[in-house]
Amino acid sequence: MQTSSSKSPGGKPIWWAVALSESIGQVKPLAAVFDGEELVLFRDSNGQPRALRDRCPHRRVPLSLGCVKGDKLQCGYHGWTFDGASGQCTAIPNLRGEEKVPAHYAAQAFAVAEGHGFVHVALGAWAADASPPELPTAGYPATGPEFTGSAVANISHAEYLAVMLDGPQCLLDFSFVRMTDFFLGDAQRSGDQLVLDRGAVWQSQVLPSQFVADYPLIVRTTVPLVGGSLRVELLTGTELPLVTVQIASGANRRGTTSVCWRGYVHTENLAGMPLRWRAGRAAGRDPFKLHAHIDGAAIAALLVAPSRELAAAQGSTQKIVPIRAVA
Ligand code: FES
């Protein structure tokens, strides 16, 4: 893990995965909105990812419209230049020789860490007495070719998390798999996450899912109590992993949700997979697909069930302190 700063002055940070590592480069900055925070991301000359608030302190133009200059980001409007680590304004065009850039001219800078194929930014709040968290994507050790993407989903972030428990089939598909409405037990608290298993069948199953007695597959959803990193796994009935998808999610503007994801197939467990599934893999077909356009009617029809436990567990998180991490 590369870390530019792992703690904030005001408290312990909560890491939000906000972008795929490969989406951030050294030429063009990337705009991202997570947890309602407008960010601009780029890499400095050492390849270290940097994050600033996406607002120029001069005239509030998005800094993401500017360009990367070595370790700095230059606003595209009047050319003020900001250091990626501190946010300090380091240059203003047309200053006279004796004039200096005032020290208080600065963009908000955030702590950044990179690992497991995601860039993480410290945002929001964390329980004051909790240990500093590891990166939320730590349990994602990809062992095969990955399938990645990003989108803005037309649903609020709170609902996105709730639907991932109540009806993940509204948010994503696994190829040739039909998720059923049957939970294989209650949602389990695991640290600061809620984990729920539901039964699934191969799509070739003749009977409708409500008449199915055996579930040869398990879809396991892991939803955080704090933050936005989700995991969805397709497992065999004996809990051998087949596909793992790690999803970074966070509130975007106007009740929408930013999502980016990466997932892979556990090729060591493919022996029992149906032939057409393996053929699809050989043809390069994605083993899963996330939806950006969410079917409102399908969501309205979902029972509000395990997400109640999520809401209760979220309500029980104790003392929260706001933080703003500065690199
Ligand atoms: S708005 Fe950015 S330099 Fe003027």
Short mmCIF file of C-alpha atoms and ligand atoms in Angstrom, two decimals:
data_model
loop_
_atom_site.label_atom_id
_atom_site.label_comp_id
_atom_site.label_asym_id
_atom_site.label_seq_id
_atom_site.Cartn_x
_atom_site.Cartn_y
_atom_site.Cartn_z
CA MET A 1 0.00 0.00 0.00
CA GLN A 2 1.31 3.44 -0.87
CA THR A 3 0.17 6.12 1.52
CA SER A 4 0.72 9.84 1.30
CA SER A 5 -0.77 10.32 4.77
CA SER A 6 -2.73 7.90 6.89
CA LYS A 7 -4.05 10.16 9.63
CA SER A 8 -5.87 13.41 9.76
CA PRO A 9 -5.34 16.19 12.28
CA GLY A 10 -8.90 15.99 13.57
CA GLY A 11 -9.27 12.24 14.16
CA LYS A 12 -8.83 8.86 12.58
CA PRO A 13 -9.63 8.66 8.92
CA ILE A 14 -12.13 6.54 7.15
CA TRP A 15 -10.89 5.44 3.78
CA TRP A 16 -13.25 5.60 0.86
CA ALA A 17 -12.25 3.76 -2.29
CA VAL A 18 -13.02 6.43 -4.89
CA ALA A 19 -11.46 5.33 -8.17
CA LEU A 20 -9.81 2.48 -10.01
CA SER A 21 -6.03 2.82 -9.88
CA GLU A 22 -5.71 2.70 -13.65
CA SER A 23 -8.18 5.57 -14.11
CA ILE A 24 -5.79 8.10 -12.54
CA GLY A 25 -2.85 9.35 -14.56
CA GLN A 26 -0.18 12.03 -14.76
CA VAL A 27 -1.67 14.09 -17.57
CA LYS A 28 -5.39 14.58 -17.19
CA PRO A 29 -7.01 14.93 -13.75
CA LEU A 30 -10.05 12.85 -12.89
CA ALA A 31 -13.19 14.24 -11.24
CA ALA A 32 -14.96 12.02 -8.73
CA VAL A 33 -17.77 12.57 -6.24
CA PHE A 34 -17.88 10.26 -3.21
CA ASP A 35 -19.69 10.73 0.07
CA GLY A 36 -20.92 14.03 -1.38
CA GLU A 37 -17.35 15.35 -1.62
CA GLU A 38 -16.26 16.70 -4.99
CA LEU A 39 -12.71 15.53 -5.64
CA VAL A 40 -10.07 15.91 -8.30
CA LEU A 41 -7.54 13.07 -8.51
CA PHE A 42 -4.23 12.85 -10.30
CA ARG A 43 -0.76 11.33 -10.01
CA ASP A 44 2.34 13.37 -9.27
CA SER A 45 5.70 12.88 -10.95
CA ASN A 46 6.48 9.92 -8.66
CA GLY A 47 3.22 8.21 -9.52
CA GLN A 48 1.75 8.96 -6.09
CA PRO A 49 -2.00 9.62 -6.31
CA ARG A 50 -3.15 12.99 -5.00
CA ALA A 51 -6.60 14.31 -4.12
CA LEU A 52 -7.81 17.89 -3.82
CA ARG A 53 -11.27 19.35 -3.45
CA ASP A 54 -12.49 19.99 -6.96
CA ARG A 55 -12.92 23.73 -6.46
CA CYS A 56 -10.35 26.35 -7.26
CA PRO A 57 -10.12 28.73 -4.27
CA HIS A 58 -9.85 31.64 -6.71
CA ARG A 59 -13.18 31.56 -8.59
CA ARG A 60 -14.46 28.10 -7.63
CA VAL A 61 -13.96 26.61 -11.08
CA PRO A 62 -13.53 22.82 -10.98
CA LEU A 63 -9.81 22.05 -10.82
CA SER A 64 -10.54 18.88 -12.78
CA LEU A 65 -10.82 21.15 -15.86
CA GLY A 66 -7.15 22.00 -15.48
CA CYS A 67 -4.03 19.99 -16.16
CA VAL A 68 -1.30 18.19 -14.24
CA LYS A 69 2.11 19.88 -14.11
CA GLY A 70 4.59 17.53 -12.45
CA ASP A 71 3.64 17.37 -8.76
CA LYS A 72 1.08 20.12 -9.16
CA LEU A 73 -2.31 20.82 -10.63
CA GLN A 74 -2.91 23.96 -12.66
CA CYS A 75 -6.37 25.53 -12.78
CA GLY A 76 -7.64 25.80 -16.33
CA TYR A 77 -9.18 29.24 -15.82
CA HIS A 78 -6.50 31.71 -14.65
CA GLY A 79 -3.61 29.30 -14.24
CA TRP A 80 -3.13 29.25 -10.47
CA THR A 81 -1.08 26.19 -9.58
CA PHE A 82 -1.60 23.97 -6.51
CA ASP A 83 0.69 21.46 -4.84
CA GLY A 84 -0.86 18.00 -4.89
CA ALA A 85 0.27 17.00 -1.39
CA SER A 86 -0.53 20.15 0.59
CA GLY A 87 -2.99 21.95 -1.67
CA GLN A 88 -0.89 25.09 -1.28
CA CYS A 89 -1.03 27.56 -4.15
CA THR A 90 2.53 27.75 -5.46
CA ALA A 91 2.24 30.01 -8.49
CA ILE A 92 -0.03 32.73 -9.84
CA PRO A 93 0.60 34.01 -13.37
CA ASN A 94 1.40 37.69 -13.78
CA LEU A 95 2.58 38.32 -10.22
CA ARG A 96 5.13 41.10 -10.22
CA GLY A 97 8.67 40.23 -9.20
CA GLU A 98 8.36 41.42 -5.60
CA GLU A 99 4.93 39.83 -5.04
CA LYS A 100 4.56 36.48 -3.30
CA VAL A 101 1.68 34.00 -3.27
CA PRO A 102 -0.20 34.56 0.02
CA ALA A 103 0.20 31.55 2.32
CA HIS A 104 -3.54 31.17 2.86
CA TYR A 105 -4.21 30.59 -0.85
CA ALA A 106 -4.75 26.83 -0.88
CA ALA A 107 -7.05 24.11 -2.12
CA GLN A 108 -8.31 21.49 0.33
CA ALA A 109 -6.02 18.44 0.18
CA PHE A 110 -7.01 14.96 1.32
CA ALA A 111 -4.99 11.99 2.54
CA VAL A 112 -4.65 9.35 -0.19
CA ALA A 113 -3.75 5.67 -0.09
CA GLU A 114 -3.55 3.15 -2.90
CA GLY A 115 -3.96 -0.58 -2.75
CA HIS A 116 -5.80 -3.58 -4.21
CA GLY A 117 -6.43 -1.74 -7.46
CA PHE A 118 -8.24 1.20 -5.88
CA VAL A 119 -7.29 4.72 -4.87
CA HIS A 120 -8.65 5.59 -1.42
CA VAL A 121 -9.28 9.03 0.04
CA ALA A 122 -9.88 9.83 3.73
CA LEU A 123 -13.33 11.37 4.04
CA GLY A 124 -16.20 11.63 6.46
CA ALA A 125 -16.21 10.39 10.00
CA TRP A 126 -15.04 7.49 12.09
CA ALA A 127 -15.83 6.35 15.60
CA ALA A 128 -13.51 8.31 17.87
CA ASP A 129 -12.43 5.28 19.88
CA ALA A 130 -11.96 2.91 16.93
CA SER A 131 -8.58 1.70 15.65
CA PRO A 132 -7.35 3.22 12.41
CA PRO A 133 -9.02 1.13 9.76
CA GLU A 134 -7.19 -0.85 7.15
CA LEU A 135 -8.09 -0.15 3.56
CA PRO A 136 -11.65 -1.33 2.99
CA THR A 137 -10.57 -3.26 -0.09
CA ALA A 138 -7.96 -5.28 1.83
CA GLY A 139 -9.86 -8.54 1.39
CA TYR A 140 -9.70 -8.33 -2.37
CA PRO A 141 -6.66 -10.31 -3.52
CA ALA A 142 -7.37 -10.69 -7.23
CA THR A 143 -5.81 -13.88 -8.55
CA GLY A 144 -6.99 -13.76 -12.14
CA PRO A 145 -7.70 -11.38 -15.01
CA GLU A 146 -9.96 -8.63 -13.80
CA PHE A 147 -13.15 -7.09 -15.13
CA THR A 148 -13.52 -3.44 -14.19
CA GLY A 149 -15.81 -0.49 -14.73
CA SER A 150 -17.42 2.60 -13.29
CA ALA A 151 -20.83 4.25 -13.47
CA VAL A 152 -23.21 6.62 -11.75
CA ALA A 153 -26.30 4.74 -10.57
CA ASN A 154 -29.69 6.45 -10.48
CA ILE A 155 -30.38 5.63 -6.83
CA SER A 156 -29.26 7.20 -3.55
CA HIS A 157 -26.26 5.73 -1.77
CA ALA A 158 -28.25 4.69 1.32
CA GLU A 159 -30.68 2.85 -0.94
CA TYR A 160 -27.82 1.31 -2.93
CA LEU A 161 -26.46 -0.29 0.25
CA ALA A 162 -29.92 -1.39 1.38
CA VAL A 163 -30.81 -2.92 -1.99
CA MET A 164 -27.51 -4.80 -2.02
CA LEU A 165 -28.90 -6.70 0.96
CA ASP A 166 -32.61 -6.84 0.09
CA GLY A 167 -32.28 -7.57 -3.64
CA PRO A 168 -28.79 -7.54 -5.19
CA GLN A 169 -30.29 -8.86 -8.43
CA CYS A 170 -31.54 -5.28 -8.98
CA LEU A 171 -27.96 -4.00 -8.97
CA LEU A 172 -25.92 -6.70 -10.69
CA ASP A 173 -26.06 -9.98 -12.56
CA PHE A 174 -23.77 -12.95 -12.65
CA SER A 175 -23.73 -14.60 -16.08
CA PHE A 176 -26.15 -17.54 -16.34
CA VAL A 177 -27.11 -17.24 -12.68
CA ARG A 178 -30.49 -16.38 -11.19
CA MET A 179 -30.51 -15.07 -7.66
CA THR A 180 -33.46 -16.23 -5.62
CA ASP A 181 -35.44 -14.50 -2.88
CA PHE A 182 -34.29 -17.00 -0.28
CA PHE A 183 -31.87 -16.04 2.45
CA LEU A 184 -29.61 -18.80 3.71
CA GLY A 185 -29.71 -17.60 7.29
CA ASP A 186 -29.78 -14.21 8.97
CA ALA A 187 -27.43 -11.36 8.16
CA GLN A 188 -24.27 -11.72 10.25
CA ARG A 189 -22.27 -8.89 11.73
CA SER A 190 -18.59 -9.25 10.88
CA GLY A 191 -16.62 -6.37 12.33
CA ASP A 192 -18.01 -3.24 10.73
CA GLN A 193 -19.81 -5.11 7.99
CA LEU A 194 -23.01 -7.04 7.53
CA VAL A 195 -22.80 -10.30 5.59
CA LEU A 196 -25.78 -12.06 4.04
CA ASP A 197 -26.03 -15.25 1.99
CA ARG A 198 -28.85 -15.93 -0.44
CA GLY A 199 -29.54 -18.93 -2.60
CA ALA A 200 -28.94 -18.87 -6.35
CA VAL A 201 -29.43 -21.30 -9.22
CA TRP A 202 -28.03 -21.70 -12.68
CA GLN A 203 -30.36 -20.05 -15.19
CA SER A 204 -30.94 -23.35 -16.93
CA GLN A 205 -32.99 -24.38 -13.90
CA VAL A 206 -36.44 -25.22 -15.27
CA LEU A 207 -38.51 -24.43 -12.19
CA PRO A 208 -39.15 -20.84 -11.14
CA SER A 209 -37.03 -19.88 -8.15
CA GLN A 210 -39.96 -19.99 -5.70
CA PHE A 211 -40.26 -23.73 -6.31
CA VAL A 212 -36.58 -24.51 -6.04
CA ALA A 213 -35.57 -26.60 -3.03
CA ASP A 214 -31.81 -26.83 -3.61
CA TYR A 215 -29.48 -23.92 -4.09
CA PRO A 216 -26.34 -25.09 -5.85
CA LEU A 217 -24.97 -21.56 -5.57
CA ILE A 218 -24.64 -18.86 -2.92
CA VAL A 219 -24.51 -15.12 -3.48
CA ARG A 220 -22.79 -13.51 -0.50
CA THR A 221 -23.14 -9.76 -0.08
CA THR A 222 -20.92 -7.87 2.35
CA VAL A 223 -22.14 -4.36 3.13
CA PRO A 224 -20.26 -1.84 5.30
CA LEU A 225 -21.83 -0.04 8.27
CA VAL A 226 -19.58 2.93 7.53
CA GLY A 227 -18.13 3.82 4.15
CA GLY A 228 -19.03 2.44 0.76
CA SER A 229 -16.90 -0.59 -0.10
CA LEU A 230 -19.08 -3.58 -0.91
CA ARG A 231 -18.22 -7.11 -1.86
CA VAL A 232 -20.39 -9.55 -3.75
CA GLU A 233 -19.27 -13.14 -4.18
CA LEU A 234 -20.67 -16.04 -6.14
CA LEU A 235 -19.89 -19.29 -4.32
CA THR A 236 -20.61 -22.94 -4.86
CA GLY A 237 -23.01 -24.63 -2.44
CA THR A 238 -19.95 -25.77 -0.49
CA GLU A 239 -18.68 -22.18 -0.34
CA LEU A 240 -15.89 -22.43 -2.88
CA PRO A 241 -15.54 -18.98 -4.46
CA LEU A 242 -16.34 -18.69 -8.17
CA VAL A 243 -16.49 -14.93 -8.76
CA THR A 244 -15.55 -12.04 -6.45
CA VAL A 245 -16.57 -8.45 -7.14
CA GLN A 246 -15.32 -5.52 -5.08
CA ILE A 247 -17.46 -2.39 -5.48
CA ALA A 248 -16.60 1.12 -4.33
CA SER A 249 -19.74 3.18 -3.83
CA GLY A 250 -20.49 6.65 -2.48
CA ALA A 251 -23.03 9.45 -2.67
CA ASN A 252 -22.83 11.52 -5.83
CA ARG A 253 -24.95 14.63 -6.44
CA ARG A 254 -28.77 14.77 -6.56
CA GLY A 255 -29.49 11.42 -5.01
CA THR A 256 -27.25 9.38 -7.29
CA THR A 257 -24.41 7.01 -6.43
CA SER A 258 -20.87 6.78 -7.79
CA VAL A 259 -19.72 3.22 -8.27
CA CYS A 260 -16.53 1.65 -9.59
CA TRP A 261 -15.67 -1.99 -9.40
CA ARG A 262 -13.24 -4.73 -10.17
CA GLY A 263 -13.88 -8.45 -10.08
CA TYR A 264 -12.33 -11.73 -11.12
CA VAL A 265 -13.08 -15.41 -11.62
CA HIS A 266 -11.54 -18.01 -9.31
CA THR A 267 -10.25 -20.23 -12.07
CA GLU A 268 -9.16 -22.92 -9.61
CA ASN A 269 -12.81 -23.79 -8.90
CA LEU A 270 -14.20 -23.94 -12.42
CA ALA A 271 -14.47 -27.71 -12.77
CA GLY A 272 -18.13 -27.89 -11.73
CA MET A 273 -19.30 -24.94 -13.80
CA PRO A 274 -21.77 -25.51 -16.65
CA LEU A 275 -20.28 -25.83 -20.10
CA ARG A 276 -21.94 -22.70 -21.47
CA TRP A 277 -20.61 -20.69 -18.55
CA ARG A 278 -17.09 -21.86 -19.31
CA ALA A 279 -17.67 -21.24 -23.02
CA GLY A 280 -18.74 -17.70 -22.19
CA ARG A 281 -15.55 -17.24 -20.26
CA ALA A 282 -13.47 -18.62 -23.13
CA ALA A 283 -15.19 -16.13 -25.45
CA GLY A 284 -14.19 -13.28 -23.13
CA ARG A 285 -17.68 -12.61 -21.88
CA ASP A 286 -17.86 -10.69 -18.60
CA PRO A 287 -18.75 -13.03 -15.72
CA PHE A 288 -20.85 -10.30 -14.11
CA LYS A 289 -22.44 -6.98 -14.92
CA LEU A 290 -23.32 -4.01 -12.71
CA HIS A 291 -26.36 -1.90 -13.56
CA ALA A 292 -26.25 1.89 -13.75
CA HIS A 293 -29.96 2.24 -14.55
CA ILE A 294 -31.83 0.73 -11.65
CA ASP A 295 -35.36 -0.55 -12.21
CA GLY A 296 -37.50 1.47 -9.78
CA ALA A 297 -40.44 -0.94 -10.02
CA ALA A 298 -38.21 -3.87 -9.11
CA ILE A 299 -36.82 -2.01 -6.12
CA ALA A 300 -40.27 -0.93 -4.96
CA ALA A 301 -41.32 -4.59 -4.99
CA LEU A 302 -38.49 -5.69 -2.70
CA LEU A 303 -39.26 -6.60 0.88
CA VAL A 304 -37.38 -4.38 3.29
CA ALA A 305 -35.80 -7.15 5.31
CA PRO A 306 -32.08 -7.53 6.04
CA SER A 307 -31.52 -3.85 5.32
CA ARG A 308 -33.44 -3.14 8.54
CA GLU A 309 -30.57 -4.79 10.38
CA LEU A 310 -28.13 -2.61 8.48
CA ALA A 311 -30.01 0.53 9.51
CA ALA A 312 -30.10 -0.65 13.14
CA ALA A 313 -26.39 -1.48 13.15
CA GLN A 314 -25.54 1.86 11.53
CA GLY A 315 -27.59 3.61 14.22
CA SER A 316 -25.61 1.86 16.92
CA THR A 317 -22.23 3.20 15.83
CA GLN A 318 -21.09 5.35 18.69
CA LYS A 319 -19.43 8.66 18.96
CA ILE A 320 -18.63 10.05 15.55
CA VAL A 321 -16.18 12.89 14.99
CA PRO A 322 -15.87 14.75 11.73
CA ILE A 323 -12.46 14.78 10.13
CA ARG A 324 -10.83 16.43 7.19
CA ALA A 325 -7.54 14.86 6.32
CA VAL A 326 -4.76 17.08 5.00
CA ALA A 327 -1.73 15.48 3.40
S1 FES B 1 -10.58 30.16 -11.10
FE1 FES B 1 -8.81 28.98 -10.85
S2 FES B 1 -7.21 30.34 -11.20
FE2 FES B 1 -8.96 31.57 -11.35
#
